[in-house]
Amino acid sequence: MEKFLLLLVLAGGCHAFLPPTETKCDANQDTSPCSPVVGGSVCIKLLNNATNYKLKCFKDDLQFMYFYRGNLDIVEAYKNRTKFFIGTGTLKITNVERSDTGQYRVERYDPDGQRESNIVFSLQVKEDIFFILVIACVALGAVLLIVLVVCCICRKKQQNPKEVRQRQ
Ligand SMILES: *[C@@H]1O[C@H](CO)[C@@H](O)[C@H](O)[C@H]1NC(C)=O
Ligand SMILES: *[C@@H]1O[C@H](CO)[C@@H](O)[C@H](O)[C@H]1NC(C)=O
């Protein structure tokens, strides 16, 4: 029971070093690819205010979102984990998957229906290094614990002969 508690404390201690796994990117300013972590979330600012715009979002040339006159249409595969904040023109994808890596393109049409330049960005999903660190940290704790237990057993074994002799 004590060992189990110690492991829990170790895991908790390691977890305290975890930074939030939300990645923020700006499609108009960032020059490097946006790099969210697997299982995390990512917010991509597409434009300042989408209210009066018509937008079509593509990933690797497959359309996954359509926004027009306040109506948002997201394909089934993205529905559960995709949000679009109209007032701030921000696209949020939660529960990021490795397969989200790719090239993204947003076609935008101004209030008069005139096509403006595309918004482009790329996602480069990476492994959650901090999660791996937590696992490594817990594993290290477990190894230390085993060493400790083995040491105790060894000491007891060494002490036992003395006890026997003292009794004699
Ligand atoms: C989205 O969530 C609903 C309800 O939780 C579920 O039935 C559906 O299978 C999910 N769709 C995808 C593509 O994950
Ligand atoms: C976005 O634009 C609309 C209409 O122009 C306006 O009503 C709304 O307040 C704006 N939203 C933000 C967050 O600026």
Coordinates of N, CA and C and ligand atoms in Angstrom, one line a residue:
M1 N 0.8 -1.2 0.0 CA 0.0 0.0 0.0 C 0.9 1.3 0.0
E2 N 1.9 1.2 0.9 CA 2.8 2.4 0.9 C 3.5 2.6 -0.4
K3 N 3.9 1.5 -1.0 CA 4.6 1.5 -2.3 C 3.7 2.1 -3.3
F4 N 2.5 1.7 -3.3 CA 1.5 2.2 -4.3 C 1.4 3.7 -4.1
L5 N 1.3 4.2 -2.9 CA 1.1 5.6 -2.6 C 2.3 6.4 -3.1
L6 N 3.5 5.8 -2.8 CA 4.8 6.4 -3.2 C 4.8 6.6 -4.7
L7 N 4.3 5.6 -5.5 CA 4.3 5.6 -6.9 C 3.4 6.8 -7.4
L8 N 2.2 6.8 -6.7 CA 1.2 7.9 -7.0 C 1.8 9.2 -6.8
V9 N 2.6 9.4 -5.7 CA 3.2 10.7 -5.4 C 4.2 11.0 -6.5
L10 N 5.0 10.0 -6.9 CA 6.0 10.2 -7.9 C 5.3 10.7 -9.2
A11 N 4.3 9.9 -9.6 CA 3.6 10.3 -10.8 C 3.1 11.7 -10.8
G12 N 2.5 12.0 -9.6 CA 1.9 13.4 -9.4 C 3.0 14.4 -9.6
G13 N 4.2 14.1 -8.9 CA 5.3 15.1 -8.9 C 5.8 15.3 -10.3
C14 N 5.9 14.2 -11.1 CA 6.3 14.3 -12.5 C 5.3 15.1 -13.3
H15 N 4.1 14.8 -13.0 CA 3.0 15.4 -13.8 C 3.0 16.9 -13.7
A16 N 3.5 17.4 -12.5 CA 3.5 18.8 -12.2 C 4.3 19.6 -13.2
F17 N 5.2 18.9 -13.9 CA 6.1 19.6 -14.8 C 5.5 19.7 -16.2
L18 N 4.3 19.1 -16.3 CA 3.6 19.1 -17.6 C 3.1 20.6 -18.0
P19 N 3.5 21.1 -19.1 CA 3.0 22.3 -19.6 C 1.6 22.1 -20.2
P20 N 0.8 23.1 -20.4 CA -0.5 22.9 -21.1 C -0.2 22.4 -22.5
T21 N -1.0 21.5 -23.0 CA -0.7 20.9 -24.3 C -1.5 21.7 -25.4
E22 N -1.9 22.9 -25.1 CA -2.6 23.7 -26.1 C -1.6 24.5 -26.9
T23 N -1.6 24.3 -28.2 CA -0.7 25.0 -29.1 C -1.5 26.2 -29.8
K24 N -0.9 27.3 -29.8 CA -1.5 28.5 -30.5 C -0.7 28.9 -31.7
C25 N -1.4 29.1 -32.8 CA -0.7 29.5 -34.0 C -1.5 30.5 -34.7
D26 N -0.7 31.3 -35.5 CA -1.4 32.3 -36.3 C -1.0 32.1 -37.8
A27 N -2.0 31.8 -38.6 CA -1.8 31.4 -40.0 C -1.2 32.6 -40.8
N28 N -1.4 33.8 -40.3 CA -1.0 34.9 -41.1 C 0.4 35.4 -40.7
Q29 N 0.9 35.0 -39.5 CA 2.1 35.5 -39.0 C 3.2 34.5 -38.9
D30 N 2.8 33.3 -38.5 CA 3.9 32.2 -38.3 C 4.5 31.8 -39.6
T31 N 5.8 31.7 -39.6 CA 6.5 31.2 -40.8 C 6.8 29.7 -40.7
S32 N 7.0 29.2 -39.5 CA 7.3 27.8 -39.3 C 6.0 27.0 -39.2
P33 N 6.0 25.7 -39.4 CA 4.8 24.9 -39.3 C 4.3 25.0 -37.9
C34 N 3.0 24.9 -37.7 CA 2.3 24.8 -36.4 C 2.5 23.4 -35.9
S35 N 3.1 23.2 -34.7 CA 3.4 21.9 -34.2 C 2.7 21.5 -32.9
P36 N 1.4 21.1 -33.0 CA 0.7 20.6 -31.8 C 1.2 19.2 -31.4
V37 N 0.9 18.7 -30.2 CA 1.3 17.4 -29.8 C 0.1 16.4 -29.9
V38 N 0.4 15.2 -30.2 CA -0.6 14.1 -30.2 C -1.5 14.2 -29.0
G39 N -2.8 14.2 -29.1 CA -3.7 14.2 -28.0 C -3.9 15.6 -27.4
G40 N -3.2 16.6 -27.8 CA -3.3 18.0 -27.4 C -4.4 18.7 -28.2
S41 N -4.4 20.0 -28.1 CA -5.3 20.8 -28.9 C -4.5 21.9 -29.6
V42 N -5.1 22.4 -30.7 CA -4.4 23.5 -31.4 C -5.4 24.6 -31.8
C43 N -5.0 25.8 -31.6 CA -5.9 27.0 -32.0 C -5.1 27.7 -33.1
I44 N -5.8 27.8 -34.2 CA -5.1 28.5 -35.4 C -5.9 29.7 -35.7
K45 N -5.3 30.9 -35.6 CA -6.0 32.1 -35.9 C -5.9 32.2 -37.4
L46 N -7.1 32.3 -38.1 CA -7.1 32.4 -39.5 C -7.3 33.8 -40.0
L47 N -8.2 34.5 -39.3 CA -8.4 36.0 -39.7 C -9.0 36.6 -38.4
N48 N -9.1 37.9 -38.4 CA -9.5 38.7 -37.2 C -11.0 38.5 -36.9
N49 N -11.8 38.5 -37.8 CA -13.2 38.3 -37.6 C -13.9 37.7 -38.8
A50 N -14.5 36.6 -38.7 CA -15.0 35.8 -39.8 C -16.4 36.2 -40.1
T51 N -17.1 37.0 -39.3 CA -18.5 37.2 -39.4 C -19.0 37.4 -40.8
N52 N -18.4 38.3 -41.5 CA -18.9 38.6 -42.8 C -18.2 37.9 -44.0
Y53 N -17.5 36.9 -43.7 CA -16.7 36.2 -44.7 C -17.4 34.8 -45.0
K54 N -17.0 34.3 -46.2 CA -17.3 33.0 -46.6 C -16.0 32.2 -46.6
L55 N -15.9 31.1 -45.9 CA -14.6 30.4 -45.8 C -14.8 28.9 -46.2
K56 N -13.8 28.4 -46.9 CA -13.8 27.0 -47.2 C -12.5 26.5 -46.8
C57 N -12.5 25.5 -45.9 CA -11.2 25.0 -45.4 C -10.9 23.6 -45.9
F58 N -9.7 23.5 -46.4 CA -9.2 22.2 -47.0 C -8.0 21.7 -46.3
K59 N -7.9 20.4 -46.1 CA -6.7 19.8 -45.7 C -6.2 18.8 -46.8
D60 N -5.0 19.1 -47.3 CA -4.5 18.3 -48.4 C -5.6 18.2 -49.5
D61 N -6.2 19.3 -49.8 CA -7.2 19.4 -50.9 C -8.5 18.8 -50.6
L62 N -8.7 18.3 -49.4 CA -10.1 17.7 -49.1 C -10.8 18.7 -48.2
Q63 N -12.0 19.2 -48.6 CA -12.7 20.2 -47.8 C -13.2 19.6 -46.5
F64 N -13.0 20.2 -45.4 CA -13.5 19.7 -44.1 C -14.4 20.7 -43.4
M65 N -14.4 21.9 -43.8 CA -15.2 22.9 -43.2 C -15.7 24.0 -44.1
Y66 N -16.9 24.4 -43.9 CA -17.5 25.4 -44.8 C -18.2 26.4 -43.9
F67 N -17.9 27.7 -44.0 CA -18.6 28.7 -43.2 C -19.2 29.8 -44.1
Y68 N -20.5 30.1 -43.9 CA -21.1 31.1 -44.7 C -22.3 31.7 -44.1
R69 N -22.3 33.0 -43.9 CA -23.5 33.7 -43.3 C -23.8 33.1 -42.0
G70 N -22.8 32.9 -41.1 CA -23.1 32.4 -39.8 C -23.3 30.9 -39.7
N71 N -23.4 30.2 -40.8 CA -23.6 28.8 -40.8 C -22.3 28.0 -40.9
L72 N -22.2 27.1 -40.0 CA -20.9 26.3 -40.0 C -21.2 24.9 -40.4
D73 N -20.5 24.3 -41.4 CA -20.7 23.0 -41.8 C -19.3 22.3 -41.7
I74 N -19.3 21.3 -40.8 CA -18.0 20.5 -40.7 C -18.2 19.1 -41.0
V75 N -17.3 18.5 -41.8 CA -17.6 17.1 -42.1 C -17.5 16.2 -40.9
E76 N -18.2 15.0 -41.0 CA -18.3 14.1 -39.9 C -17.0 13.8 -39.2
A77 N -16.0 13.5 -39.9 CA -14.7 13.0 -39.3 C -14.1 14.1 -38.4
Y78 N -14.5 15.4 -38.6 CA -13.9 16.4 -37.8 C -14.9 17.0 -36.8
K79 N -16.2 16.7 -37.0 CA -17.2 17.3 -36.2 C -17.0 17.3 -34.7
N80 N -16.6 16.1 -34.2 CA -16.5 16.0 -32.7 C -15.3 16.8 -32.1
R81 N -14.4 17.1 -32.9 CA -13.1 17.7 -32.3 C -12.7 19.0 -33.0
T82 N -13.6 19.6 -33.7 CA -13.3 20.8 -34.4 C -14.3 21.9 -34.0
K83 N -13.8 23.1 -33.7 CA -14.6 24.2 -33.4 C -14.1 25.4 -34.2
F84 N -15.1 26.3 -34.5 CA -14.6 27.5 -35.2 C -15.2 28.7 -34.5
F85 N -14.4 29.6 -34.0 CA -14.8 30.8 -33.2 C -14.9 31.9 -34.2
I86 N -16.2 32.2 -34.6 CA -16.4 33.1 -35.7 C -15.9 34.5 -35.4
G87 N -16.2 35.0 -34.2 CA -15.8 36.4 -33.8 C -14.3 36.6 -33.8
T88 N -13.5 35.6 -33.5 CA -12.1 35.7 -33.5 C -11.4 35.0 -34.7
G89 N -12.2 34.4 -35.6 CA -11.7 33.8 -36.7 C -10.7 32.7 -36.4
T90 N -11.0 32.0 -35.3 CA -10.0 31.0 -34.8 C -10.5 29.5 -35.0
L91 N -9.7 28.7 -35.5 CA -10.1 27.3 -35.7 C -9.4 26.5 -34.6
K92 N -10.2 25.7 -33.9 CA -9.6 24.9 -32.8 C -9.9 23.4 -33.1
I93 N -8.8 22.7 -33.0 CA -8.9 21.2 -33.2 C -8.4 20.6 -31.9
T94 N -9.3 19.8 -31.3 CA -8.9 19.1 -30.0 C -8.5 17.7 -30.3
N95 N -7.9 17.0 -29.4 CA -7.6 15.6 -29.5 C -6.8 15.4 -30.9
V96 N -5.8 16.2 -31.0 CA -5.0 16.1 -32.3 C -4.4 14.7 -32.5
E97 N -4.5 14.3 -33.8 CA -4.0 13.0 -34.2 C -2.8 13.1 -35.1
R98 N -2.0 12.1 -35.2 CA -0.8 12.1 -36.1 C -1.2 12.5 -37.5
S99 N -2.4 11.9 -37.9 CA -2.8 12.1 -39.3 C -3.3 13.6 -39.6
D100 N -3.3 14.4 -38.6 CA -3.6 15.8 -38.8 C -2.5 16.6 -39.5
T101 N -1.3 16.0 -39.5 CA -0.2 16.6 -40.1 C -0.5 16.8 -41.6
G102 N -0.2 18.0 -42.1 CA -0.5 18.2 -43.5 C -0.6 19.7 -43.9
Q103 N -0.9 19.9 -45.1 CA -1.1 21.3 -45.7 C -2.5 21.7 -45.6
Y104 N -2.7 22.9 -45.1 CA -4.1 23.4 -45.0 C -4.2 24.7 -45.8
R105 N -5.4 24.8 -46.4 CA -5.7 26.0 -47.2 C -7.1 26.5 -46.9
V106 N -7.3 27.8 -46.7 CA -8.6 28.3 -46.5 C -8.9 29.3 -47.6
E107 N -9.9 29.0 -48.4 CA -10.4 30.0 -49.4 C -11.3 31.0 -48.7
R108 N -11.0 32.2 -48.9 CA -11.9 33.2 -48.3 C -12.5 34.2 -49.3
Y109 N -13.7 34.5 -49.0 CA -14.5 35.5 -49.9 C -15.0 36.6 -49.0
D110 N -14.7 37.8 -49.4 CA -15.1 39.0 -48.6 C -16.6 39.2 -48.6
P111 N -17.2 40.2 -47.9 CA -18.6 40.4 -47.8 C -19.3 40.6 -49.2
D112 N -18.5 41.0 -50.2 CA -19.1 41.2 -51.5 C -18.9 40.0 -52.4
G113 N -18.4 38.9 -51.8 CA -18.3 37.7 -52.5 C -17.0 37.6 -53.4
Q114 N -16.2 38.7 -53.2 CA -14.9 38.7 -53.9 C -13.9 37.8 -53.3
R115 N -13.2 37.0 -54.1 CA -12.3 36.0 -53.5 C -11.0 36.8 -53.1
E116 N -10.6 36.6 -51.9 CA -9.3 37.2 -51.4 C -8.3 36.1 -51.4
S117 N -7.0 36.5 -51.1 CA -6.0 35.5 -51.1 C -6.2 34.4 -50.1
N118 N -5.8 33.2 -50.5 CA -6.0 32.0 -49.6 C -5.2 32.2 -48.3
I119 N -5.7 31.6 -47.3 CA -4.9 31.5 -46.0 C -4.3 30.1 -46.0
V120 N -3.0 30.0 -45.9 CA -2.4 28.7 -45.9 C -1.6 28.5 -44.6
F121 N -1.5 27.3 -44.2 CA -0.7 26.9 -43.0 C -0.4 25.4 -43.1
S122 N 0.5 25.0 -42.3 CA 0.7 23.5 -42.2 C 0.8 23.1 -40.8
L123 N 0.4 21.9 -40.5 CA 0.4 21.3 -39.2 C 1.5 20.2 -39.2
Q124 N 2.3 20.2 -38.2 CA 3.4 19.2 -38.1 C 3.2 18.6 -36.7
V125 N 2.4 17.6 -36.6 CA 2.0 17.0 -35.3 C 3.2 16.2 -34.7
K126 N 3.6 16.5 -33.5 CA 4.7 15.8 -32.9 C 4.3 15.0 -31.7
E127 N 5.1 14.1 -31.3 CA 4.9 13.2 -30.1 C 4.9 14.1 -28.9
D128 N 4.1 13.7 -27.9 CA 4.0 14.5 -26.7 C 5.2 14.1 -25.8
I129 N 6.3 14.8 -26.0 CA 7.6 14.5 -25.3 C 7.4 14.5 -23.8
F130 N 6.6 15.4 -23.3 CA 6.4 15.5 -21.8 C 5.7 14.3 -21.3
F131 N 4.7 13.8 -22.1 CA 4.0 12.6 -21.6 C 5.1 11.4 -21.5
I132 N 6.0 11.4 -22.5 CA 7.0 10.3 -22.5 C 7.9 10.5 -21.3
L133 N 8.2 11.8 -20.9 CA 9.0 12.1 -19.7 C 8.3 11.6 -18.5
V134 N 7.0 11.8 -18.4 CA 6.2 11.4 -17.2 C 6.4 9.9 -17.1
I135 N 6.2 9.2 -18.2 CA 6.3 7.7 -18.1 C 7.7 7.3 -17.7
A136 N 8.7 8.0 -18.2 CA 10.1 7.7 -17.9 C 10.3 7.9 -16.4
C137 N 9.7 9.0 -15.9 CA 9.9 9.4 -14.5 C 9.2 8.4 -13.6
V138 N 8.0 7.9 -13.9 CA 7.3 6.9 -13.1 C 8.1 5.6 -13.2
A139 N 8.7 5.3 -14.4 CA 9.4 4.0 -14.5 C 10.7 4.1 -13.6
L140 N 11.3 5.2 -13.6 CA 12.5 5.4 -12.8 C 12.2 5.3 -11.3
G141 N 11.0 5.8 -10.9 CA 10.5 5.7 -9.5 C 10.3 4.3 -9.2
A142 N 9.8 3.5 -10.1 CA 9.5 2.1 -9.8 C 10.8 1.3 -9.7
V143 N 11.8 1.7 -10.5 CA 13.1 1.0 -10.4 C 13.7 1.3 -9.1
L144 N 13.7 2.5 -8.6 CA 14.3 2.9 -7.4 C 13.6 2.2 -6.2
L145 N 12.3 2.0 -6.3 CA 11.5 1.3 -5.3 C 11.9 -0.1 -5.2
I146 N 12.1 -0.8 -6.4 CA 12.5 -2.2 -6.4 C 13.9 -2.3 -5.8
V147 N 14.8 -1.4 -6.1 CA 16.2 -1.4 -5.5 C 16.1 -1.3 -4.0
L148 N 15.2 -0.4 -3.6 CA 15.0 -0.2 -2.1 C 14.5 -1.4 -1.4
V149 N 13.5 -2.1 -2.0 CA 13.0 -3.3 -1.5 C 14.0 -4.4 -1.4
V150 N 14.8 -4.5 -2.5 CA 15.8 -5.6 -2.6 C 16.9 -5.3 -1.5
C151 N 17.2 -4.0 -1.3 CA 18.2 -3.7 -0.2 C 17.7 -4.1 1.1
C152 N 16.4 -3.8 1.4 CA 15.8 -4.1 2.7 C 15.9 -5.6 2.9
I153 N 15.5 -6.4 1.9 CA 15.5 -7.9 2.0 C 16.9 -8.3 2.3
C154 N 17.9 -7.7 1.6 CA 19.3 -8.1 1.8 C 19.7 -7.8 3.3
R155 N 19.4 -6.7 3.7 CA 19.8 -6.3 5.1 C 19.2 -7.2 6.1
K156 N 17.9 -7.6 5.9 CA 17.2 -8.5 6.8 C 17.9 -9.8 6.9
K157 N 18.3 -10.3 5.6 CA 19.0 -11.6 5.5 C 20.3 -11.5 6.3
Q158 N 21.0 -10.4 6.2 CA 22.3 -10.2 6.9 C 22.1 -10.2 8.4
Q159 N 21.0 -9.5 8.8 CA 20.8 -9.4 10.2 C 20.4 -10.7 10.9
N160 N 19.6 -11.5 10.1 CA 19.0 -12.7 10.7 C 20.1 -13.7 11.4
P161 N 21.2 -14.0 10.7 CA 22.2 -14.9 11.4 C 22.6 -14.3 12.8
K162 N 22.8 -13.0 12.9 CA 23.2 -12.4 14.2 C 22.2 -12.7 15.2
E163 N 20.9 -12.5 14.8 CA 19.8 -12.7 15.8 C 19.8 -14.1 16.3
V164 N 20.1 -15.1 15.3 CA 20.1 -16.5 15.7 C 21.2 -16.7 16.7
R165 N 22.4 -16.1 16.4 CA 23.6 -16.3 17.3 C 23.3 -15.7 18.7
Q166 N 22.7 -14.5 18.7 CA 22.4 -13.8 20.0 C 21.5 -14.7 20.8
R167 N 20.5 -15.4 20.2 CA 19.6 -16.2 21.0 C 20.3 -17.4 21.6
Q168 N 21.3 -17.8 20.9 CA 22.0 -19.1 21.3 C 22.7 -18.9 22.7
Ligands
LIG1 C1 -18.9 11.8 -32.6 O1 -19.5 11.7 -31.3 C2 -20.7 10.9 -31.3 C3 -21.3 11.0 -30.0 O2 -20.4 11.0 -28.9 C4 -20.4 9.5 -31.8 O3 -21.5 8.7 -31.8 C5 -19.7 9.5 -33.2 O4 -19.3 8.2 -33.5 C6 -18.5 10.4 -33.1 N1 -18.0 10.6 -34.5 C7 -16.7 10.4 -34.8 C8 -16.4 10.6 -36.2 O5 -15.8 10.2 -34.0
LIG2 C1 -17.0 40.8 -35.7 O1 -17.7 41.6 -36.7 C2 -19.1 41.7 -36.4 C3 -19.8 42.4 -37.6 O2 -18.9 43.3 -38.2 C4 -19.3 42.4 -35.1 O3 -20.7 42.5 -34.8 C5 -18.6 41.6 -34.0 O4 -18.7 42.3 -32.7 C6 -17.2 41.4 -34.3 N1 -16.6 40.5 -33.3 C7 -15.4 40.8 -32.7 C8 -15.0 39.8 -31.7 O5 -14.8 41.8 -32.9

